[in-house]
Every structure is written in structure tokens, then in C-alpha cells.
């Protein structure tokens, strides 16, 4: 009895020492490869995968050392089964870390690209693929662990033999989730929207902050978060202001009197844009786009590098032009004509008596 426990302790200590030595060796190699100018991703790989690799190594050593453990058959089988389960779990842990490492590497490569649209598309696709990969690893790990139990294996066989009704019920229950997952794949690889895109969804303006397997998180201008199902973006129209380029044209409409000096206003408009740091210099225009019986509609257009700058430029432009007209050309601002209301003659059928003046 004591000799059996001693052999078990020796096997455990040997596995622990071997694992510790492997860990120290990996750290030394990672430090040497992390020297300035090395430019390799091995240190990050070692740092992210060190713990799952150590756990997997220890479990494999324990499983391999079972023949040297002097124990009853039932205890030996239980210990071997425990080592196998832990090894499978450690392998799943390692797989999830590798998927996350690949996603991080793809995101870093995308950030270094000068094309913002390409970078956003790569980040979105890498993030979505990473989530799908981790979900697959988790499901595969759980399935492998369950299949090590003979009872579960028998239940699985019986379920496969009569999976018709169960499959239909599961399909109906997961229809919404699967639809969102497939919509997410279509959204990412169809380049409908990317992380960082400026969108208008359900009348709300915001930026795509996160894309998960089943939902899109949109950060609005007032710090709110809209969580929209992925299927919404595939089944309904929405505005994407930065799909191909982040440049946006800002518009400011002014309702002015017919006597407004449009030429002078255009000169003031050009002077303001020339001094504004928000204007990117690509395009501008000031035009009369409509008339009404009492006013004209003047539209001022100016381009900006992104949606935030365009919104700020619109506000400043509108404020400046209205202030300029108020200070220098007040007659150009719209006026509401006021006059006496028409008076119905008292002899008219149903007419009220005439007010304000006597009858001739």
C-alpha cells in the first residue's frame, strides 16, 4: 500500500518537474527571441499558450505513467479517465488560445495598413471568424469530453437512431440564432458594415463598436449603445456613411428673403471655409436650390474627412452664415408678412358683423 502511494507520488513529482523545466525553457527561448530587432511573434505565442501547453503536457504525462502506478484496477481506470478528460480540456483551452492569437495577429496587420476601409473590413472578418472558431473549439471539446463516458456514448447513439423529431424541434428552437449567425457571416464577408463604420439605423446615428456572432453594438453620439440583431442589417435597409470612404459632405440649409445677396453670401462662405480646419478642401458649393412664395432656400455644401468633422462643420457654417446676415444684411433674413385679416361683409350669408369700421 505504502509502496503504491510512493510510486504515485514519484510519478506526479516527475511530471511536475518535467513540466516546470519545459516552462523555464520556453521562457528563456521567448526572452531571447524578444530581443530588439527580432521581429518574430514567438514571444506572444509562448506567452499566450504557455499555461494550456503546460496543463496538456502534465495530463499526457500522467496518462502515460498509468502502467507504473500500482493501484486497484478501478482506481487506475478512474485516474486514467480523469487524465484523459483533463487532457481534452487542456487541448480545447490551447485551441481557443491559438484562435485568439491568430485573430490578434490579423487585427495588428490590419491596423498597420494605410487604407482605413480595408483595415476595418479585415478587423470585422477576423473578429467574426475568431468567435466562430472559438465556438467550434468549445463544442468540439465538450463533445470529446462527453464521448469518454460510456453512458453518454450510448445515449448519443440512441438519439442518433431517433433524431427526426429532436432535430426538427432543435431546428425550430435555434432558427432565430442560426439566422443571426448566417446573417453575421453574410454581413462580414459581404462588406455591408465594419467595425468603426458610421451608420444610421432605425433613425439613430452612431458608430459600429462591436460585431458578435448574433448582434451588432452601435455607439450613438450621446454615449448610448444600441444592440441590434444581426438579421436586421440583412433584412432591412440602413445607411452606411463610411463604407467606401470616410469623407462626408455636410449640408446646411438656409431659408432667406428673396432680396438676399447670394453672391456676397457665397464670398463669405468661401472665406469661412478657407479658414476652417474642419474642411478638407475637396469640395464646396453654395446654391439656391428652391424657392417659395416668401423665401428662397440656399444650400451650403462642404466636405469633411469624417462624419464627426462634417457634423461640426455644418453647425459652425450655419451659425456663421446666419450671424453674418444678421449683422450685415438683416433684410436678407426671412420676414413674416403681417396685415389686416379680410373682413366678411355683414350682408353675406352667415357673415359676422364688420368690425373696426362703420358701414358707408
GROMACS .gro file of C-alpha atoms in nm:
model
  360
    1UNK     CA    1   0.000   0.000   0.000
    2UNK     CA    2   0.269   0.245   0.101
    3UNK     CA    3   0.478   0.145  -0.198
    4UNK     CA    4   0.184   0.216  -0.431
    5UNK     CA    5   0.136   0.562  -0.285
    6UNK     CA    6   0.510   0.627  -0.309
    7UNK     CA    7   0.518   0.527  -0.675
    8UNK     CA    8   0.219   0.753  -0.743
    9UNK     CA    9   0.394   1.043  -0.566
   10UNK     CA   10   0.714   0.981  -0.765
   11UNK     CA   11   0.523   0.980  -1.093
   12UNK     CA   12   0.344   1.304  -1.000
   13UNK     CA   13   0.667   1.472  -0.891
   14UNK     CA   14   0.842   1.365  -1.212
   15UNK     CA   15   0.558   1.504  -1.421
   16UNK     CA   16   0.566   1.831  -1.226
   17UNK     CA   17   0.945   1.866  -1.260
   18UNK     CA   18   0.934   1.794  -1.632
   19UNK     CA   19   0.656   2.047  -1.680
   20UNK     CA   20   0.844   2.308  -1.477
   21UNK     CA   21   1.159   2.253  -1.682
   22UNK     CA   22   0.963   2.285  -2.003
   23UNK     CA   23   0.812   2.610  -1.877
   24UNK     CA   24   1.151   2.759  -1.786
   25UNK     CA   25   1.297   2.657  -2.121
   26UNK     CA   26   1.009   2.819  -2.307
   27UNK     CA   27   1.052   3.142  -2.110
   28UNK     CA   28   1.426   3.157  -2.186
   29UNK     CA   29   1.365   3.099  -2.557
   30UNK     CA   30   1.092   3.364  -2.559
   31UNK     CA   31   1.319   3.622  -2.392
   32UNK     CA   32   1.596   3.560  -2.644
   33UNK     CA   33   1.360   3.585  -2.937
   34UNK     CA   34   1.211   3.904  -2.794
   35UNK     CA   35   1.542   4.087  -2.834
   36UNK     CA   36   1.530   4.420  -3.022
   37UNK     CA   37   1.515   4.366  -3.394
   38UNK     CA   38   1.397   4.006  -3.379
   39UNK     CA   39   1.052   4.093  -3.517
   40UNK     CA   40   0.905   3.747  -3.451
   41UNK     CA   41   0.573   3.654  -3.297
   42UNK     CA   42   0.716   3.365  -3.094
   43UNK     CA   43   0.718   3.556  -2.760
   44UNK     CA   44   0.349   3.633  -2.793
   45UNK     CA   45   0.281   3.271  -2.888
   46UNK     CA   46   0.471   3.143  -2.585
   47UNK     CA   47   0.304   3.391  -2.350
   48UNK     CA   48  -0.050   3.314  -2.468
   49UNK     CA   49  -0.010   2.936  -2.496
   50UNK     CA   50   0.224   2.865  -2.204
   51UNK     CA   51  -0.035   2.766  -1.946
   52UNK     CA   52  -0.254   2.543  -2.167
   53UNK     CA   53   0.057   2.370  -2.305
   54UNK     CA   54   0.184   2.302  -1.953
   55UNK     CA   55  -0.154   2.167  -1.846
   56UNK     CA   56  -0.175   1.946  -2.154
   57UNK     CA   57   0.180   1.818  -2.100
   58UNK     CA   58   0.112   1.733  -1.736
   59UNK     CA   59  -0.207   1.547  -1.825
   60UNK     CA   60  -0.036   1.348  -2.100
   61UNK     CA   61   0.249   1.255  -1.866
   62UNK     CA   62   0.004   1.135  -1.603
   63UNK     CA   63  -0.186   0.933  -1.860
   64UNK     CA   64   0.137   0.778  -1.992
   65UNK     CA   65   0.255   0.690  -1.640
   66UNK     CA   66  -0.050   0.480  -1.557
   67UNK     CA   67   0.126   0.142  -1.611
   68UNK     CA   68   0.381   0.232  -1.340
   69UNK     CA   69   0.112   0.312  -1.084
   70UNK     CA   70   0.041   0.018  -0.855
   71UNK     CA   71  -0.327   0.063  -0.774
   72UNK     CA   72  -0.650  -0.136  -0.793
   73UNK     CA   73  -0.791  -0.164  -1.147
   74UNK     CA   74  -1.093   0.054  -1.065
   75UNK     CA   75  -0.877   0.332  -0.921
   76UNK     CA   76  -0.634   0.306  -1.212
   77UNK     CA   77  -0.915   0.329  -1.466
   78UNK     CA   78  -1.065   0.626  -1.287
   79UNK     CA   79  -0.730   0.804  -1.274
   80UNK     CA   80  -0.667   0.733  -1.642
   81UNK     CA   81  -1.013   0.862  -1.734
   82UNK     CA   82  -0.956   1.179  -1.531
   83UNK     CA   83  -0.622   1.236  -1.705
   84UNK     CA   84  -0.784   1.191  -2.047
   85UNK     CA   85  -1.067   1.434  -1.965
   86UNK     CA   86  -0.821   1.694  -1.836
   87UNK     CA   87  -0.603   1.645  -2.143
   88UNK     CA   88  -0.901   1.704  -2.373
   89UNK     CA   89  -0.998   2.015  -2.178
   90UNK     CA   90  -0.639   2.142  -2.193
   91UNK     CA   91  -0.634   2.079  -2.568
   92UNK     CA   92  -0.952   2.282  -2.608
   93UNK     CA   93  -0.800   2.559  -2.397
   94UNK     CA   94  -0.494   2.557  -2.620
   95UNK     CA   95  -0.709   2.563  -2.933
   96UNK     CA   96  -0.904   2.864  -2.808
   97UNK     CA   97  -0.580   3.048  -2.727
   98UNK     CA   98  -0.442   2.973  -3.076
   99UNK     CA   99  -0.759   3.106  -3.239
  100UNK     CA  100  -0.740   3.424  -3.029
  101UNK     CA  101  -0.372   3.463  -3.118
  102UNK     CA  102  -0.447   3.433  -3.489
  103UNK     CA  103  -0.725   3.691  -3.460
  104UNK     CA  104  -0.499   3.935  -3.274
  105UNK     CA  105  -0.229   3.891  -3.537
  106UNK     CA  106  -0.473   3.961  -3.817
  107UNK     CA  107  -0.602   4.270  -3.637
  108UNK     CA  108  -0.248   4.403  -3.585
  109UNK     CA  109  -0.170   4.355  -3.953
  110UNK     CA  110  -0.491   4.535  -4.045
  111UNK     CA  111  -0.411   4.830  -3.820
  112UNK     CA  112  -0.077   4.887  -3.995
  113UNK     CA  113  -0.244   4.919  -4.335
  114UNK     CA  114  -0.296   5.273  -4.460
  115UNK     CA  115  -0.636   5.200  -4.611
  116UNK     CA  116  -0.895   5.250  -4.333
  117UNK     CA  117  -1.168   5.071  -4.528
  118UNK     CA  118  -0.953   4.762  -4.581
  119UNK     CA  119  -0.841   4.768  -4.219
  120UNK     CA  120  -1.197   4.789  -4.089
  121UNK     CA  121  -1.310   4.506  -4.315
  122UNK     CA  122  -1.020   4.285  -4.205
  123UNK     CA  123  -1.086   4.357  -3.837
  124UNK     CA  124  -1.454   4.272  -3.874
  125UNK     CA  125  -1.392   3.948  -4.061
  126UNK     CA  126  -1.112   3.840  -3.826
  127UNK     CA  127  -1.326   3.911  -3.519
  128UNK     CA  128  -1.622   3.716  -3.656
  129UNK     CA  129  -1.407   3.422  -3.768
  130UNK     CA  130  -1.240   3.419  -3.427
  131UNK     CA  131  -1.574   3.395  -3.248
  132UNK     CA  132  -1.689   3.119  -3.481
  133UNK     CA  133  -1.359   2.934  -3.432
  134UNK     CA  134  -1.378   2.956  -3.054
  135UNK     CA  135  -1.739   2.835  -3.060
  136UNK     CA  136  -1.636   2.537  -3.273
  137UNK     CA  137  -1.345   2.459  -3.039
  138UNK     CA  138  -1.574   2.476  -2.734
  139UNK     CA  139  -1.837   2.250  -2.889
  140UNK     CA  140  -1.575   2.001  -3.010
  141UNK     CA  141  -1.408   1.993  -2.668
  142UNK     CA  142  -1.736   1.938  -2.487
  143UNK     CA  143  -1.833   1.664  -2.731
  144UNK     CA  144  -1.497   1.490  -2.693
  145UNK     CA  145  -1.523   1.501  -2.313
  146UNK     CA  146  -1.876   1.361  -2.314
  147UNK     CA  147  -1.780   1.082  -2.552
  148UNK     CA  148  -1.530   0.950  -2.297
  149UNK     CA  149  -1.822   0.842  -2.078
  150UNK     CA  150  -1.972   0.511  -2.195
  151UNK     CA  151  -2.321   0.603  -2.074
  152UNK     CA  152  -2.321   0.931  -2.265
  153UNK     CA  153  -2.192   0.749  -2.574
  154UNK     CA  154  -2.487   0.510  -2.553
  155UNK     CA  155  -2.735   0.794  -2.512
  156UNK     CA  156  -2.584   0.966  -2.814
  157UNK     CA  157  -2.624   0.651  -3.024
  158UNK     CA  158  -2.990   0.615  -2.926
  159UNK     CA  159  -3.055   0.980  -3.001
  160UNK     CA  160  -2.897   0.946  -3.344
  161UNK     CA  161  -3.122   0.648  -3.412
  162UNK     CA  162  -3.435   0.855  -3.343
  163UNK     CA  163  -3.321   1.206  -3.426
  164UNK     CA  164  -3.610   1.304  -3.653
  165UNK     CA  165  -3.837   1.476  -3.403
  166UNK     CA  166  -3.548   1.601  -3.192
  167UNK     CA  167  -3.380   1.751  -3.498
  168UNK     CA  168  -3.696   1.931  -3.603
  169UNK     CA  169  -3.752   2.070  -3.252
  170UNK     CA  170  -3.390   2.183  -3.222
  171UNK     CA  171  -3.403   2.344  -3.565
  172UNK     CA  172  -3.717   2.539  -3.478
  173UNK     CA  173  -3.575   2.646  -3.141
  174UNK     CA  174  -3.244   2.760  -3.290
  175UNK     CA  175  -3.388   2.915  -3.605
  176UNK     CA  176  -3.351   3.273  -3.484
  177UNK     CA  177  -2.998   3.219  -3.353
  178UNK     CA  178  -2.881   3.039  -3.666
  179UNK     CA  179  -3.037   3.309  -3.883
  180UNK     CA  180  -2.839   3.573  -3.694
  181UNK     CA  181  -2.518   3.371  -3.725
  182UNK     CA  182  -2.556   3.327  -4.101
  183UNK     CA  183  -2.652   3.693  -4.130
  184UNK     CA  184  -2.331   3.782  -3.947
  185UNK     CA  185  -2.123   3.581  -4.193
  186UNK     CA  186  -2.303   3.748  -4.482
  187UNK     CA  187  -2.255   4.090  -4.325
  188UNK     CA  188  -1.883   4.044  -4.263
  189UNK     CA  189  -1.787   3.887  -4.595
  190UNK     CA  190  -2.039   4.089  -4.794
  191UNK     CA  191  -1.872   4.404  -4.658
  192UNK     CA  192  -2.206   4.553  -4.551
  193UNK     CA  193  -2.065   4.712  -4.236
  194UNK     CA  194  -1.738   4.705  -4.048
  195UNK     CA  195  -1.618   4.791  -3.701
  196UNK     CA  196  -1.576   5.168  -3.692
  197UNK     CA  197  -1.826   5.243  -3.970
  198UNK     CA  198  -2.065   5.534  -3.924
  199UNK     CA  199  -2.421   5.412  -3.976
  200UNK     CA  200  -2.778   5.532  -3.940
  201UNK     CA  201  -3.002   5.253  -3.811
  202UNK     CA  202  -3.369   5.297  -3.720
  203UNK     CA  203  -3.322   5.674  -3.727
  204UNK     CA  204  -3.023   5.661  -3.488
  205UNK     CA  205  -2.678   5.787  -3.592
  206UNK     CA  206  -2.379   5.607  -3.444
  207UNK     CA  207  -2.060   5.407  -3.491
  208UNK     CA  208  -2.032   5.029  -3.514
  209UNK     CA  209  -1.849   4.943  -3.192
  210UNK     CA  210  -1.867   4.564  -3.182
  211UNK     CA  211  -1.987   4.281  -3.404
  212UNK     CA  212  -2.064   3.950  -3.234
  213UNK     CA  213  -2.199   3.626  -3.377
  214UNK     CA  214  -2.561   3.733  -3.336
  215UNK     CA  215  -2.571   4.110  -3.276
  216UNK     CA  216  -2.417   4.445  -3.364
  217UNK     CA  217  -2.342   4.705  -3.097
  218UNK     CA  218  -2.373   5.066  -3.214
  219UNK     CA  219  -2.237   5.354  -3.005
  220UNK     CA  220  -2.454   5.663  -3.051
  221UNK     CA  221  -2.338   6.022  -3.027
  222UNK     CA  222  -2.491   6.059  -2.677
  223UNK     CA  223  -2.298   5.759  -2.535
  224UNK     CA  224  -2.588   5.515  -2.563
  225UNK     CA  225  -2.544   5.163  -2.700
  226UNK     CA  226  -2.787   5.012  -2.947
  227UNK     CA  227  -2.778   4.632  -2.963
  228UNK     CA  228  -2.932   4.527  -3.293
  229UNK     CA  229  -2.981   4.166  -3.408
  230UNK     CA  230  -2.759   4.069  -3.697
  231UNK     CA  231  -3.057   3.976  -3.914
  232UNK     CA  232  -3.175   4.339  -3.900
  233UNK     CA  233  -2.888   4.453  -4.121
  234UNK     CA  234  -2.954   4.183  -4.380
  235UNK     CA  235  -3.332   4.219  -4.397
  236UNK     CA  236  -3.373   4.597  -4.367
  237UNK     CA  237  -3.209   4.897  -4.535
  238UNK     CA  238  -2.969   5.111  -4.333
  239UNK     CA  239  -2.726   5.393  -4.409
  240UNK     CA  240  -2.351   5.336  -4.406
  241UNK     CA  241  -2.170   5.667  -4.429
  242UNK     CA  242  -1.819   5.524  -4.445
  243UNK     CA  243  -1.844   5.202  -4.645
  244UNK     CA  244  -1.606   5.306  -4.922
  245UNK     CA  245  -1.461   5.626  -4.782
  246UNK     CA  246  -1.487   5.818  -4.459
  247UNK     CA  247  -1.526   6.151  -4.644
  248UNK     CA  248  -1.869   6.305  -4.586
  249UNK     CA  249  -2.043   6.603  -4.745
  250UNK     CA  250  -2.210   6.825  -4.489
  251UNK     CA  251  -2.521   7.024  -4.581
  252UNK     CA  252  -2.664   7.340  -4.426
  253UNK     CA  253  -2.995   7.481  -4.549
  254UNK     CA  254  -3.088   7.849  -4.507
  255UNK     CA  255  -3.432   7.998  -4.572
  256UNK     CA  256  -3.376   8.361  -4.681
  257UNK     CA  257  -3.568   8.651  -4.823
  258UNK     CA  258  -3.584   8.697  -5.199
  259UNK     CA  259  -3.365   9.008  -5.166
  260UNK     CA  260  -3.077   8.813  -5.005
  261UNK     CA  261  -2.737   8.893  -5.167
  262UNK     CA  262  -2.645   8.539  -5.272
  263UNK     CA  263  -2.321   8.649  -5.440
  264UNK     CA  264  -2.191   8.824  -5.129
  265UNK     CA  265  -2.303   8.532  -4.916
  266UNK     CA  266  -2.109   8.294  -5.141
  267UNK     CA  267  -1.793   8.502  -5.094
  268UNK     CA  268  -1.836   8.492  -4.716
  269UNK     CA  269  -1.894   8.117  -4.740
  270UNK     CA  270  -1.568   8.066  -4.931
  271UNK     CA  271  -1.374   8.284  -4.684
  272UNK     CA  272  -1.510   8.088  -4.389
  273UNK     CA  273  -1.414   7.752  -4.540
  274UNK     CA  274  -1.065   7.874  -4.626
  275UNK     CA  275  -1.006   7.948  -4.257
  276UNK     CA  276  -1.176   7.635  -4.119
  277UNK     CA  277  -0.963   7.340  -4.010
  278UNK     CA  278  -1.261   7.106  -4.048
  279UNK     CA  279  -1.292   7.150  -4.424
  280UNK     CA  280  -1.076   6.903  -4.618
  281UNK     CA  281  -1.061   7.122  -4.929
  282UNK     CA  282  -1.215   6.862  -5.161
  283UNK     CA  283  -1.548   7.022  -5.243
  284UNK     CA  284  -1.784   7.307  -5.158
  285UNK     CA  285  -2.080   7.489  -5.308
  286UNK     CA  286  -2.344   7.745  -5.216
  287UNK     CA  287  -2.655   7.734  -5.435
  288UNK     CA  288  -3.018   7.839  -5.440
  289UNK     CA  289  -3.194   7.504  -5.462
  290UNK     CA  290  -3.560   7.606  -5.416
  291UNK     CA  291  -3.800   7.897  -5.387
  292UNK     CA  292  -4.128   7.953  -5.207
  293UNK     CA  293  -4.371   8.244  -5.233
  294UNK     CA  294  -4.195   8.414  -4.940
  295UNK     CA  295  -3.838   8.275  -4.924
  296UNK     CA  296  -3.555   8.116  -5.116
  297UNK     CA  297  -3.374   7.801  -4.999
  298UNK     CA  298  -2.995   7.829  -5.004
  299UNK     CA  299  -2.792   7.510  -4.964
  300UNK     CA  300  -2.431   7.524  -4.845
  301UNK     CA  301  -2.221   7.212  -4.911
  302UNK     CA  302  -1.877   7.135  -4.771
  303UNK     CA  303  -1.680   6.811  -4.747
  304UNK     CA  304  -1.503   6.684  -4.436
  305UNK     CA  305  -1.268   6.397  -4.358
  306UNK     CA  306  -1.520   6.204  -4.148
  307UNK     CA  307  -1.874   6.218  -4.015
  308UNK     CA  308  -1.781   6.386  -3.686
  309UNK     CA  309  -1.599   6.669  -3.862
  310UNK     CA  310  -1.885   6.704  -4.111
  311UNK     CA  311  -2.141   6.746  -3.833
  312UNK     CA  312  -1.928   7.006  -3.654
  313UNK     CA  313  -1.861   7.188  -3.982
  314UNK     CA  314  -2.232   7.202  -4.063
  315UNK     CA  315  -2.313   7.356  -3.725
  316UNK     CA  316  -2.035   7.614  -3.745
  317UNK     CA  317  -2.119   7.702  -4.105
  318UNK     CA  318  -2.488   7.752  -4.032
  319UNK     CA  319  -2.410   7.963  -3.725
  320UNK     CA  320  -2.158   8.180  -3.911
  321UNK     CA  321  -2.375   8.248  -4.216
  322UNK     CA  322  -2.682   8.335  -4.009
  323UNK     CA  323  -2.475   8.566  -3.789
  324UNK     CA  324  -2.319   8.734  -4.093
  325UNK     CA  325  -2.659   8.802  -4.248
  326UNK     CA  326  -2.796   8.930  -3.918
  327UNK     CA  327  -2.507   9.175  -3.871
  328UNK     CA  328  -2.452   9.293  -4.230
  329UNK     CA  329  -2.765   9.212  -4.429
  330UNK     CA  330  -3.061   9.193  -4.190
  331UNK     CA  331  -3.306   9.244  -4.475
  332UNK     CA  332  -3.199   8.906  -4.615
  333UNK     CA  333  -3.346   8.714  -4.325
  334UNK     CA  334  -3.698   8.582  -4.383
  335UNK     CA  335  -3.982   8.803  -4.270
  336UNK     CA  336  -4.339   8.710  -4.195
  337UNK     CA  337  -4.581   8.948  -4.370
  338UNK     CA  338  -4.842   9.083  -4.133
  339UNK     CA  339  -5.162   9.262  -4.243
  340UNK     CA  340  -5.526   9.307  -4.154
  341UNK     CA  341  -5.736   8.998  -4.186
  342UNK     CA  342  -6.006   9.017  -4.456
  343UNK     CA  343  -6.345   9.126  -4.321
  344UNK     CA  344  -6.661   8.946  -4.429
  345UNK     CA  345  -6.946   9.178  -4.535
  346UNK     CA  346  -7.243   9.173  -4.298
  347UNK     CA  347  -7.486   9.111  -4.586
  348UNK     CA  348  -7.303   8.793  -4.682
  349UNK     CA  349  -7.486   8.475  -4.578
  350UNK     CA  350  -7.369   8.372  -4.233
  351UNK     CA  351  -7.113   8.652  -4.226
  352UNK     CA  352  -7.013   8.813  -3.897
  353UNK     CA  353  -7.074   9.183  -3.846
  354UNK     CA  354  -6.800   9.408  -3.980
  355UNK     CA  355  -6.554   9.527  -3.714
  356UNK     CA  356  -6.328   9.825  -3.693
  357UNK     CA  357  -6.512  10.036  -3.945
  358UNK     CA  358  -6.866  10.174  -3.975
  359UNK     CA  359  -7.090  10.099  -4.269
  360UNK     CA  360  -7.077  10.358  -4.552
   0.00000   0.00000   0.00000
